Every structure is written in structure tokens, then in C-alpha cells.
GROMACS .gro file of C-alpha atoms in nm:
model
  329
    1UNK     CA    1   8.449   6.132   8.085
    2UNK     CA    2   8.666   6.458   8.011
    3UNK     CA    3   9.010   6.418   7.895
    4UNK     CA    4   9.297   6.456   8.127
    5UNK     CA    5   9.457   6.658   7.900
    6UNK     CA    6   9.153   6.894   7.950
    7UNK     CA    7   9.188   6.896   8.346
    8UNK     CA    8   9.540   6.903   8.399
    9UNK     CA    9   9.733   7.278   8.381
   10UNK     CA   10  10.063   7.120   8.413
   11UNK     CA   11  10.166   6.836   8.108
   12UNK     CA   12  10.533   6.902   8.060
   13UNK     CA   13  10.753   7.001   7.775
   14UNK     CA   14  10.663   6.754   7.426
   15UNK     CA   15  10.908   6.554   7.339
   16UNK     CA   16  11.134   6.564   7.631
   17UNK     CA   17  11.479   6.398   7.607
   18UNK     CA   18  11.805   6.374   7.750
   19UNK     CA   19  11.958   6.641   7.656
   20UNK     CA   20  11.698   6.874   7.812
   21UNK     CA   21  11.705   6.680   8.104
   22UNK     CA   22  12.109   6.751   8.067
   23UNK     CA   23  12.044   7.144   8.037
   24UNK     CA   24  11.760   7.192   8.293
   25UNK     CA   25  12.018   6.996   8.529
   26UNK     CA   26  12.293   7.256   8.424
   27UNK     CA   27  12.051   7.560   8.464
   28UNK     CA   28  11.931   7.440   8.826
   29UNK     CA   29  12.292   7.395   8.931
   30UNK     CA   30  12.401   7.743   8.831
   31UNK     CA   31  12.125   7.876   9.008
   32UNK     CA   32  12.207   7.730   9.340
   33UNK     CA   33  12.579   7.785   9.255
   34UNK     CA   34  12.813   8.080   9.414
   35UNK     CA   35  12.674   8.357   9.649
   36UNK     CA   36  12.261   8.371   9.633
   37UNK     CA   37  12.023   8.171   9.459
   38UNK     CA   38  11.863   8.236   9.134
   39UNK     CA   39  11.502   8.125   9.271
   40UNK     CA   40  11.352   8.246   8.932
   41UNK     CA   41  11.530   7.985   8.740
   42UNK     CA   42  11.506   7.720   8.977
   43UNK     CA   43  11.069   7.815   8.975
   44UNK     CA   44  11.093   7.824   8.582
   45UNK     CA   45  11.238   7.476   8.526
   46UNK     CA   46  11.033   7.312   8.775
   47UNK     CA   47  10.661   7.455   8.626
   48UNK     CA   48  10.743   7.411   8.284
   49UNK     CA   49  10.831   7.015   8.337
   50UNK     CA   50  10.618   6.700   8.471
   51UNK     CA   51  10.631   6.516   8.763
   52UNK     CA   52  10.775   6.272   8.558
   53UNK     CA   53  10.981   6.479   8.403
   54UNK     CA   54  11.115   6.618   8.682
   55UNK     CA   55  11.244   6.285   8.844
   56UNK     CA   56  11.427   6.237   8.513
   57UNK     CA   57  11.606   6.586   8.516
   58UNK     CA   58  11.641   6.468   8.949
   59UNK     CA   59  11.818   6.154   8.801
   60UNK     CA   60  12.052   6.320   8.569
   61UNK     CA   61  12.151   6.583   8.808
   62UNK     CA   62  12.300   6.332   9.067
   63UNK     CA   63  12.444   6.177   8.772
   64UNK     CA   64  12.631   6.459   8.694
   65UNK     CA   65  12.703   6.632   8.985
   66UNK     CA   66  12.720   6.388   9.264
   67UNK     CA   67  12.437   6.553   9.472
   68UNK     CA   68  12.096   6.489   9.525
   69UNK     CA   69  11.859   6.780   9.405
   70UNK     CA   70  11.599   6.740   9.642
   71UNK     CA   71  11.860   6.789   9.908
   72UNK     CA   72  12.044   7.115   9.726
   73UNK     CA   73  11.726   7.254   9.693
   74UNK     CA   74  11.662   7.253  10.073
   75UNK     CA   75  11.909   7.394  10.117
   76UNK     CA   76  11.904   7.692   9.911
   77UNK     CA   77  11.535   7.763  10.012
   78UNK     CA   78  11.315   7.799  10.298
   79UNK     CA   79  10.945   7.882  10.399
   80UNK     CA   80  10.656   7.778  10.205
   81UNK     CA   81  10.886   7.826   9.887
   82UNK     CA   82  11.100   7.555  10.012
   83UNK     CA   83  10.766   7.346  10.117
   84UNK     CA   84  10.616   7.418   9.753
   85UNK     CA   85  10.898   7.265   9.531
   86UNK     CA   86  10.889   6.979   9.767
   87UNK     CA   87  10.576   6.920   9.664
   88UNK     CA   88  10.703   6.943   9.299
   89UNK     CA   89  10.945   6.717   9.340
   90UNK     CA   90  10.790   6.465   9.521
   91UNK     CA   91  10.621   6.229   9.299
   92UNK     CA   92  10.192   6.235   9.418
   93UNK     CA   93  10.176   5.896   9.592
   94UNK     CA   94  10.511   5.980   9.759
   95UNK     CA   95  10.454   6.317   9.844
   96UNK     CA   96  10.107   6.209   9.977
   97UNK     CA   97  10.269   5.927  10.191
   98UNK     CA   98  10.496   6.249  10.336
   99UNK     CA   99  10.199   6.455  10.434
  100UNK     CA  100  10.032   6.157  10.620
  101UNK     CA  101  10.366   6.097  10.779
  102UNK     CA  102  10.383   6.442  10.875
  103UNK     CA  103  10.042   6.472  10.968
  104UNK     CA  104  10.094   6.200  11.282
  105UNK     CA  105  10.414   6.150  11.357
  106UNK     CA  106  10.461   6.576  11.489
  107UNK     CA  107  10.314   6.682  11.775
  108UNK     CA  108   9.897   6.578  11.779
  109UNK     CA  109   9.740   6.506  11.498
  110UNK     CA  110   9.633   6.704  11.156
  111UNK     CA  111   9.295   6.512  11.079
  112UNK     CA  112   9.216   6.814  10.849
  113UNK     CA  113   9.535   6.639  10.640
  114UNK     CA  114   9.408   6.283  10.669
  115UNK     CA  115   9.066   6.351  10.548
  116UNK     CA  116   9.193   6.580  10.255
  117UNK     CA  117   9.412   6.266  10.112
  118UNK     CA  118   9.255   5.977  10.198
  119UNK     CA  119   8.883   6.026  10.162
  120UNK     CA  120   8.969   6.108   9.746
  121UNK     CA  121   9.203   5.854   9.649
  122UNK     CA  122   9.112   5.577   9.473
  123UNK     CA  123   9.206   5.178   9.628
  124UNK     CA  124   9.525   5.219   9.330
  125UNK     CA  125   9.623   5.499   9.503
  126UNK     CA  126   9.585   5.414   9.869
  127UNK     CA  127   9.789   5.073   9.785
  128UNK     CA  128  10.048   5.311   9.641
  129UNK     CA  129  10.093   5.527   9.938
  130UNK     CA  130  10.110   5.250  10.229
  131UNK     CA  131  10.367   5.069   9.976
  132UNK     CA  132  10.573   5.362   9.992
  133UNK     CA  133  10.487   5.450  10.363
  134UNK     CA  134  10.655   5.132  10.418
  135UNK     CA  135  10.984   5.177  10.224
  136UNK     CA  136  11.037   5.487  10.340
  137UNK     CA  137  10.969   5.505  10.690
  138UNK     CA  138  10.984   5.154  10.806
  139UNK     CA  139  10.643   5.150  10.982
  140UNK     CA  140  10.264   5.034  10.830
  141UNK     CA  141  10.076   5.360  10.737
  142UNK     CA  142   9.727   5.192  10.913
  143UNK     CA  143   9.850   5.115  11.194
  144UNK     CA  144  10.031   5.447  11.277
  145UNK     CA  145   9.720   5.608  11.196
  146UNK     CA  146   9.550   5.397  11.439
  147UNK     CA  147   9.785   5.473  11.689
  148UNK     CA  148   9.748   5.821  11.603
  149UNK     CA  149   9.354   5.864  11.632
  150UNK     CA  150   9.137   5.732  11.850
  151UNK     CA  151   8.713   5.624  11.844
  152UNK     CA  152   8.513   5.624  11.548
  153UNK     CA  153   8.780   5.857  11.356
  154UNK     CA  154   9.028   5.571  11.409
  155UNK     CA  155   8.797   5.318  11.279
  156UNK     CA  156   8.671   5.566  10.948
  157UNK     CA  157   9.041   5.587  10.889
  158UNK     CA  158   9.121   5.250  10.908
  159UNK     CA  159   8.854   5.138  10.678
  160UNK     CA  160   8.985   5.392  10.430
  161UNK     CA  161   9.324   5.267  10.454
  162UNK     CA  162   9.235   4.925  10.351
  163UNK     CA  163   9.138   5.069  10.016
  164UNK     CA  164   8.849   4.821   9.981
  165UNK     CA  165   8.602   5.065   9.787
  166UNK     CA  166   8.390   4.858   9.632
  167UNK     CA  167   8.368   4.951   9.204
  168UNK     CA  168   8.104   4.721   9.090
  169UNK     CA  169   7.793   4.866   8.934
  170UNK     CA  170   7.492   5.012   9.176
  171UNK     CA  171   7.160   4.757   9.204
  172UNK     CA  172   6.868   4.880   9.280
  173UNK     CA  173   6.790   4.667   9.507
  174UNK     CA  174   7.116   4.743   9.741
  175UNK     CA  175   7.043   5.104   9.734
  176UNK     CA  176   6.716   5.075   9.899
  177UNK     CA  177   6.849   4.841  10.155
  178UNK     CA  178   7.151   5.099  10.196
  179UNK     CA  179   6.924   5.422  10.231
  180UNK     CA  180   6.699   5.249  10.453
  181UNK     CA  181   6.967   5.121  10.689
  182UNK     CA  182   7.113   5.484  10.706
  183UNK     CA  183   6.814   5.670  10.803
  184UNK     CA  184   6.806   5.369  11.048
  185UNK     CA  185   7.150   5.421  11.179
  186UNK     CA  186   7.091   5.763  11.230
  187UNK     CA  187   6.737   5.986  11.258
  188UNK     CA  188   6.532   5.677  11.275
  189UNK     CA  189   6.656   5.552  11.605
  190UNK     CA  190   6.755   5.658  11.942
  191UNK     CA  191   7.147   5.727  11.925
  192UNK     CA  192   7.344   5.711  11.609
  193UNK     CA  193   7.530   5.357  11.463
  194UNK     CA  194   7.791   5.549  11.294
  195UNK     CA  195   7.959   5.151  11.208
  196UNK     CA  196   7.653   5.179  10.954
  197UNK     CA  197   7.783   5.487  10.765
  198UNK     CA  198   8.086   5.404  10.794
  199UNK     CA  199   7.972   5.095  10.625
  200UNK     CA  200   7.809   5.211  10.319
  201UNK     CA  201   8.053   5.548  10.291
  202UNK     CA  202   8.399   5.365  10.301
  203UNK     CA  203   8.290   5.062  10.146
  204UNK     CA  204   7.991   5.160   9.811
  205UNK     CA  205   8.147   5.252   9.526
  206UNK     CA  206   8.090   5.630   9.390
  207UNK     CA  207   7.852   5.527   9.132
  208UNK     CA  208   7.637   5.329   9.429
  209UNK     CA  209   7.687   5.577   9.700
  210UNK     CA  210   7.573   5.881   9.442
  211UNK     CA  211   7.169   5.680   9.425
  212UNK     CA  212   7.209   5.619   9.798
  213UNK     CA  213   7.252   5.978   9.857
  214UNK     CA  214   6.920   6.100   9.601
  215UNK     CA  215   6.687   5.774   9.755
  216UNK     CA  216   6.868   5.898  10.098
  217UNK     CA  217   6.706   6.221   9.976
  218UNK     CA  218   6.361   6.158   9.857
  219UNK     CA  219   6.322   5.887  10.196
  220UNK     CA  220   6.382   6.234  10.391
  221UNK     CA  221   6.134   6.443  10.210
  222UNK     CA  222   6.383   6.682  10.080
  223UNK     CA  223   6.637   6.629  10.403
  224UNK     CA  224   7.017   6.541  10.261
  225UNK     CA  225   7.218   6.316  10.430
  226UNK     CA  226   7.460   6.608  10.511
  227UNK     CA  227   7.201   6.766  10.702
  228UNK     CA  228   7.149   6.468  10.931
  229UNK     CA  229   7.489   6.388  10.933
  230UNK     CA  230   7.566   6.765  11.104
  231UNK     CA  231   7.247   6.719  11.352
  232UNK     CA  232   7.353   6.316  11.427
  233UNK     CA  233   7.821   6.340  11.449
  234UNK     CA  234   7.988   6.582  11.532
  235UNK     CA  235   8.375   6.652  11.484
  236UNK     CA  236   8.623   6.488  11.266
  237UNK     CA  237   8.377   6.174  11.201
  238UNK     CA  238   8.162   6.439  11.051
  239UNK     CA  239   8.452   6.613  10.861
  240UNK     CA  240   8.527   6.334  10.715
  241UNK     CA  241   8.174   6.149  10.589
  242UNK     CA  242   8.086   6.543  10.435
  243UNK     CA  243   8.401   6.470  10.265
  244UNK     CA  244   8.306   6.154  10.099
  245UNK     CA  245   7.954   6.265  10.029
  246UNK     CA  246   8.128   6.640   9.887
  247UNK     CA  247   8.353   6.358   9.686
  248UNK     CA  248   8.093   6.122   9.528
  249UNK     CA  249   7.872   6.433   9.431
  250UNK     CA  250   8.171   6.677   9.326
  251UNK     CA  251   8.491   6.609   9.347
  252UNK     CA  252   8.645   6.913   9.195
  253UNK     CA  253   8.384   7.120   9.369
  254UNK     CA  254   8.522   6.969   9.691
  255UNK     CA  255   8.913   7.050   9.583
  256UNK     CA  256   8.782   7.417   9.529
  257UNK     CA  257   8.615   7.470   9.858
  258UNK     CA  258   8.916   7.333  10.052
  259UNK     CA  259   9.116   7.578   9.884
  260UNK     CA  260   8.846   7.871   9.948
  261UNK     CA  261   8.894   7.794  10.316
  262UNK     CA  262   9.239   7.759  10.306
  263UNK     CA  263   9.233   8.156  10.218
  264UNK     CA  264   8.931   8.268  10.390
  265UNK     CA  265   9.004   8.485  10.690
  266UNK     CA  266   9.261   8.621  10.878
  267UNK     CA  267   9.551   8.415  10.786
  268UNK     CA  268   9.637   8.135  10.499
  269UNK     CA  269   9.648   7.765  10.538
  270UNK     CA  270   9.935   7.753  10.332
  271UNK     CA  271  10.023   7.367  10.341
  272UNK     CA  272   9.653   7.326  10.212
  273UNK     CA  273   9.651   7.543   9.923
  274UNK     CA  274  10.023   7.326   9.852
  275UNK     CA  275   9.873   7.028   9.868
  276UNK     CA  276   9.557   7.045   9.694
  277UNK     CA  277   9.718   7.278   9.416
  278UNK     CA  278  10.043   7.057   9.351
  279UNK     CA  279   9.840   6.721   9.424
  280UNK     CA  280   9.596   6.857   9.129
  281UNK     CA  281   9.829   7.017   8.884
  282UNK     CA  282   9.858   6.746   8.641
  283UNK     CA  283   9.467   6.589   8.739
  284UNK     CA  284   9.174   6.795   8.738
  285UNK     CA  285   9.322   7.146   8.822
  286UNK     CA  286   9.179   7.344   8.528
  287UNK     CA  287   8.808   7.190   8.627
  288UNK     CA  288   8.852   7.258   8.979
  289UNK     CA  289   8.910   7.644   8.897
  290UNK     CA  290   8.644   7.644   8.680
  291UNK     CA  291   8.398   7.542   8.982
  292UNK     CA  292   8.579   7.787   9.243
  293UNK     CA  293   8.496   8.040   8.979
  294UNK     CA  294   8.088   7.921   8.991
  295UNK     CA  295   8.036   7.846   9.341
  296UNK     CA  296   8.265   8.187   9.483
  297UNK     CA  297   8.252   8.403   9.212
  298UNK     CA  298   8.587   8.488   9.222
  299UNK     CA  299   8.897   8.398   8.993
  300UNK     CA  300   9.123   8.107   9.167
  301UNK     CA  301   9.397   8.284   8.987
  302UNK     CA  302   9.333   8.623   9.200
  303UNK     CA  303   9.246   8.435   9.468
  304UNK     CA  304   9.566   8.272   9.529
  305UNK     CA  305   9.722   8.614   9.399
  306UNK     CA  306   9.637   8.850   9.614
  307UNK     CA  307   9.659   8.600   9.915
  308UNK     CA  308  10.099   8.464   9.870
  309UNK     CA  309  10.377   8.648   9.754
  310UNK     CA  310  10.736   8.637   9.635
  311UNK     CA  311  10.879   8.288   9.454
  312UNK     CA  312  10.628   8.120   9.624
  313UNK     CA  313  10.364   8.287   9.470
  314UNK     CA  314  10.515   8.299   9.140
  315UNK     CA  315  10.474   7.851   9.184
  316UNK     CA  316  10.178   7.839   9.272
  317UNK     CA  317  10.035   8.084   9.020
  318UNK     CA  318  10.290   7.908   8.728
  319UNK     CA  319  10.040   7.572   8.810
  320UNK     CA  320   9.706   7.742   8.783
  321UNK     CA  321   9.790   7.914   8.454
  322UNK     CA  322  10.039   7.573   8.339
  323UNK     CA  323  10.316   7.836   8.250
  324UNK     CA  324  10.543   8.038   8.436
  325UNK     CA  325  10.447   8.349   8.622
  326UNK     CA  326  10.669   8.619   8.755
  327UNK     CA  327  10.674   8.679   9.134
  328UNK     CA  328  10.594   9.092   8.980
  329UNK     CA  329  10.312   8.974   8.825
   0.00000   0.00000   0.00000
């Protein structure tokens, strides 16, 4: 198991106290302060601090000022700046709780959003976010999903919202009977029983799904379960099982693909390359450049350089390189 200290690009200032809490509160208000706003020192304080961190220096700023920071800074910014040091602000199960909020309660539905949080948190983490659902918005998170999807989507999602991964050890003896019933559910009959994969997907633990996927495999002759999944579902259903297979294989490899599509093309996904870079800052970050860099070739760092500009560039770059980057550079 790697270190988080190894993964993560963002850990905060050592030995933080109150009285830098006190000063970054102080710096932020100046900047928002009188006619303009100092973006650069509102961007420098916010990168070079924690999530943690950050709530503190949130807390002492209402303290002293009588205003809520999340609220100033709305106010000063806009555009995907504005979106970015949301997401900084925002601590993760909260901000993810926002996104699913956001993601079904606008007009339709963003599945692409849905899959991207909840097919790679852990049960802790799912608890987390329908706990704060809850508070904040007054409503259960499952059941305006539910109300939000529809067929087998509805029902992967719901499974996933009950955060009942299993995370016992594999047996043997469970895989075969898993791989078996798959290639059942699927290739081996007439019609597909996607309750089946959605069985073993939502429900196995990482450890157990990763020998269902190889005896999946070597049942096939070489055939992956991805492969057959594409040929047997189509849609979001299949969206989201590659995600949980991408997951239990590769997790940062997954994070680094979502963010080469977010940038591939005409046009950026901008809310995606948010999400997955603030979600990951203080996780798995430096890992998940590392495996953009092997499986595109191309620096994450560039990548996300030559694709944003202005402040909000100058964020999103500060969190890949876990200091703070002009917008010039």
C-alpha cells in the first residue's frame, strides 16, 4: 500500500495554527475588499492550505468579519473560477453530495456525474454523502436518484447507494460460482440478466471482483468481461459496470482517462476535470498523473495547460504541481 503522503499533491502548510488561519483570513478579505478583486491572492491561499485547513481559516473569517467566505467568494467570482474554489472549499463528501444534487435536481439528468462519484467511493464514503444529502437538502439522496433515473440504471444506482460492498476476503470457491453465473447472465444465454452483474459488481468486494474478472477471463478464452459487457448493455448500465471493472483493476488509471476525455476534442468538460482534479488533490493525484503520463503519453500538467486559462487555470495547475502557479505560467 503506497503512502498517502506519496499520492496526494495537496497536504497543507506544517504546523498550521491560529494565527495563520488569522492572516490568510485578513489576506482573503483584502482581496475581495474595495474596487476589483485580487484573484491571485485569493488562488494562493486556497492551494497552499488543506481542505481541512481551509474550513478552519472559513471559520475564523466569519468570526472576524461577520460574513461567510463561501458566500463573499461567490460573489467576487464567476465561471469555472468561481465553480473551482467551490470545489476547494467544499469539504469531499460535501462537495460530492453537491454534485449529485446538481446532477438530478437541474433539468434531466447527468449520469456521466453519478457514475464518476458513486461507482469509486468506498461504503464510508457513500454513508457520508447521503448523511449530508440529508442535512443539507432535506430529501434522501437514493430515493431522488431513483426518482431521477429510470430501468436497470435506477436499480445499479440504487444498489450503489446502499453502500453494501462487501470487504471480506475472496474464496475460491465463490469466484467460480461468480464467473460462472456471469458468463451465464450474459453470452451464455439468450438475453442478458443484468440483476446478475449487478449482483456480483455492486455487491463483491475489490479484492473478490479483481479474480472474478481474470477466471471471467480465462472461462472466455482470452474474452474480458468488458468486451461482453459492450456486445451484451448498452448505455449508461454499460457506463457504469466499465466503471467498476476500470475501478477494481485501476483506479487511478480510471481518474486519468476521465480526465483525458474531459479534454479530448472540440471543447472541455470543465466540471469533470473540477471534480476529478479537486476530488483527488489530497488522495491519489500524484499517481493518477503518473498513469495519464503512461497510458497518453502526454504530461497531465500540459494537458490541463494548454486546454484552461486565466485564475482558473492557475487552480487547477497549483493542485497538480501542490504549489502555486501563475495564471502567466
Amino acid at each position: 500500500m503506497r503512502p498517502w503522503t506519496d499520492l496526494a499533491t495537496i497536504s497543507g502548510t506544517f504546523n498550521f495554527n491560529d494565527e495563520e488561519a488569522t492572516q490568510c483570513a485578513e489576506t482573503l478579505k483584502n482581496a475581495m475588499d474595495g474596487f476589483g478583486t485580487n484573484e491571485e491572492d485569493i488562488v494562493r491561499v486556497l492551494v497552499e492550505h488543506n481542505n481541512d485547513q481551509r474550513q478552519e481559516i472559513a471559520k475564523t473569517y466569519e468570526s472576524a468579519y461577520g460574513a461567510v467566505l463561501m458566500e463573499d467568494l461567490k460573489s467576487e467570482l464567476s465561471g469555472d473560477l468561481e465553480d473551482v474554489i467551490v470545489a476547494l472549499m467544499m469539504p469531499p463528501r460535501e462537495y460530492d453530495a453537491y454534485m449529485i444534487h446538481e446532477a438530478i435536481c437541474g433539468a434531466g439528468t447527468d449520469e456521466n456525474t453519478l457514475i464518476g462519484i458513486l461507482c469509486t467511493r468506498n461504503n464510508e464514503q457513500i454513508e457520508k454523502i447521503k448523511e449530508i444529502y440529508k442535512e443539507k437538502y432535506e430529501s434522501d439522496m437514493t430515493e431522488d436518484i431513483k426518482d431521477d433515473t429510470s430501468g436497470y440504471f435506477q436499480r445499479l444506482m440504487r444498489s450503489l447507494c446502499l453502500g453494501g460492498r462487501q470487504e471480506s476476503d475472496p474464496d475460491d470457491d465463490a469466484v467460480e460460482t461468480d464467473a460462472e453465473n456471469l458468463v451465464q447472465a450474459g453470452v451464455g444465454s439468450w438475453g442478458t440478466d443484468e440483476s446478475e452483474f449487478n449482483k456480483v459488481l455492486c455487491l463483491r468486494s475489490y479484492d473478490h471482483l479483481k479474480k472474478v474478472i481474470k477466471r471471467y477471463e480465462e472461462k472466455r478464452d482470452g474474452t474480458s468481461l468488458d468486451e461482453d459487457i459492450d456486445s451484451e448493455m448498452s448505455s449508461d448500465v454499460q457506463e457504469a459496470f466499465h466503471a467498476i471493472i476500470k475501478v477494481t483493476r485501476d483506479k487511478e488509471g480510471y481518474f486519468a482517462e476521465r480526465l483525458y476525455k474531459a479534454m479530448k476534442g472540440l471543447g472541455t468538460d470543465d466540471k469533470e476535470l473540477i471534480r476529478c482534479i479537486c476530488s483527488q488533490a489530497e488522495d491519489s493525484l500524484k499517481w493518477i498523473m503518473v498513469r495519464y503520463q503512461e497510458l497518453y503519453e502526454t504530461d497531465l500538467f500540459d494537458a490541463v495547460k494548454d486546454e484552461c486559462g486565466g485564475y482558473y487555470k492557475s487552480v487547477l495547475l497549483s493542485l497538480l504541481r501542490g504549489s502555486f502557479v501563475s495564471k502567466d505560467e
